Amino acid sequence: MHTQEPGAVRHHSVIIVGGGQAGLSISWYLKKAGIDHLVLEKHQVGHAWRNERWDSFCLVTPNWQCNLPGYPYAGDDPYGFMKKDEIVAYLDGFVASFQPPVREGVTVTRLSREAALWRIDTSEGAYSADQVVVAVGGYHIPVVPRAAERLPADIVQIHSSQYLNPQSLPEGEVLVVGTGQSGCQIAEDLHLAGRRVHLGVGDAPRVARTYRGKDVVAWLDEMKYYDLPVDQHPLGTGVREKTNHYVTGRDGGRDIDLRKFALEGMQLYGKFEGIDGDVARFGAGLKGYLDEADAVSESIKDSIDKFIAANQIEAPTEARYVPLWQPPSDQARALDLRASGIAAVVWCIGFRTDFSWINAPVFDGRGYPGHVRGVTAAEGLYFLGLPWQYTWGSGRFSGIDRDARYLFDHIAALRAQAGQPLMSQAA
Ligand SMILES: Cc1cc2nc3c(=O)[nH]c(=O)nc-3n(C[C@H](O)[C@H](O)[C@H](O)COP(=O)(O)OP(=O)(O)OC[C@H]3O[C@@H](n4cnc5c(N)ncnc54)[C@H](O)[C@@H]3O)c2cc1C
């Protein structure tokens, strides 16, 4: 740790807030161009992958999509799905490949404009910068419903970001609430470990792992879906609000079919609605959610079929999915937590963003930054790594290189306009 005179403000041409894959990617471009910069990271680089994923976590996206700048996946399993430790090793390898200037254990507490510079207040004093890249991901505040306060005190409750493994929960049955990627995979993790799981199902879509001889991701890649800019998406920027499709990379990759889990003894419910005394209550929509998730998965297959036909591609045919199970007409809508021996609840209903520490007039009424491909209306202020910032891959491994390169060009152009050399002296 370097020490700093009290009150002194250290200057860098560019400061990057966050040392995940996004912050490190823009650092790679800046370092290569010799532009003085510093990455400030609250914890340790790659913190989210190291500390906010459960033990059996593995990528949902295939390894070949891990394409950090100058550091494409080079392992022997491009069509596989790295496990948590391998992802961390991949990121560590990326860091070792170019030695970015990072200060770990430094939290940025406020970002504000001061005359012609950005002022960055941190847990170790103030910095200033000509330009700032906010690369803090999109998952800041774990969402837990207010009703959680009504859960009997002896039932352990955690958010998905705190879940480690089945053994870390007390013995007994488990209620998992939410069926985005995390909820489905955590429910499966518990289920495979022999725990009886009750699952509050929501309206997340699903996607098949493979279809007609290939990973669906490979088809979508060939179909250029991953190049589709957000402003050309049928939902426009509304796609940023959508829950990810559930599927898994576990054990080499497979579908997640909640109907199959139900046949194997998992108890499915509709959306979690609240708690009355010892009873958790759920909505009536289970059948609709399962049907809709399947319909989305089948519609993706439809578009693959069309693509195959239009391009006269030779691909094996494949029978379509037939639902394995249907909820009974008297589908359970209440779960007596005590009578069922529920020992733990895992809330898997996502995260909220928190940019409240940024004092710049760039946010909309809901606190989302206005930007075009990460460039805001405030000169020299950028975002990187937001989900669907520009394309599907923006908040993932696959698209971060493209977005980082774009911002780098912007940063370099602003420097050129200001008469600042590309190769600058370190402050
Ligand atoms: C459960 C889950 C599964 C995912 N699975 C996949 C997948 O299979 N494939 C894929 O490509 N993507 C996946 N993603 C999406 C994405 O790749 C990850 O979220 C990834 O961590 C995003 O990288 P990032 O650099 O944008 O943000 P982060 O990794 O979140 O990094 C941001 C960094 O900023 C730091 N920070 C935050 N605030 C401050 C501050 N005020 N001061 C200083 N530092 C700060 C944090 O400590 C953190 O290290 C998944 C995400 C989640 C949540």
mmCIF file of C-alpha atoms in Angstrom, residues 201 268-273 281-290 327-334:
data_model
loop_
_atom_site.group_PDB
_atom_site.id
_atom_site.type_symbol
_atom_site.label_atom_id
_atom_site.label_comp_id
_atom_site.label_asym_id
_atom_site.label_seq_id
_atom_site.Cartn_x
_atom_site.Cartn_y
_atom_site.Cartn_z
ATOM 1 C CA VAL A 201 -41.261 -20.546 -9.816
ATOM 2 C CA LEU A 268 -43.016 -26.573 -7.405
ATOM 3 C CA TYR A 269 -45.196 -23.555 -6.653
ATOM 4 C CA GLY A 270 -46.110 -20.342 -8.467
ATOM 5 C CA LYS A 271 -44.602 -16.965 -7.612
ATOM 6 C CA PHE A 272 -43.837 -16.348 -3.943
ATOM 7 C CA GLU A 273 -46.415 -13.898 -2.569
ATOM 8 C CA ARG A 281 -48.034 -18.319 0.077
ATOM 9 C CA PHE A 282 -47.645 -18.583 -3.685
ATOM 10 C CA GLY A 283 -49.611 -17.400 -6.711
ATOM 11 C CA ALA A 284 -51.565 -19.608 -9.069
ATOM 12 C CA GLY A 285 -49.414 -19.156 -12.156
ATOM 13 C CA LEU A 286 -47.190 -22.243 -12.100
ATOM 14 C CA LYS A 287 -48.681 -23.912 -15.182
ATOM 15 C CA GLY A 288 -48.439 -20.689 -17.186
ATOM 16 C CA TYR A 289 -44.804 -20.098 -16.168
ATOM 17 C CA LEU A 290 -43.759 -23.631 -17.129
ATOM 18 C CA PRO A 327 -48.991 -29.330 -12.373
ATOM 19 C CA PRO A 328 -52.148 -30.837 -10.837
ATOM 20 C CA SER A 329 -55.306 -28.737 -11.074
ATOM 21 C CA ASP A 330 -55.218 -28.312 -7.285
ATOM 22 C CA GLN A 331 -51.599 -27.102 -7.419
ATOM 23 C CA ALA A 332 -50.300 -26.251 -3.914
ATOM 24 C CA ARG A 333 -50.333 -22.541 -3.150
ATOM 25 C CA ALA A 334 -49.314 -22.721 0.492
#
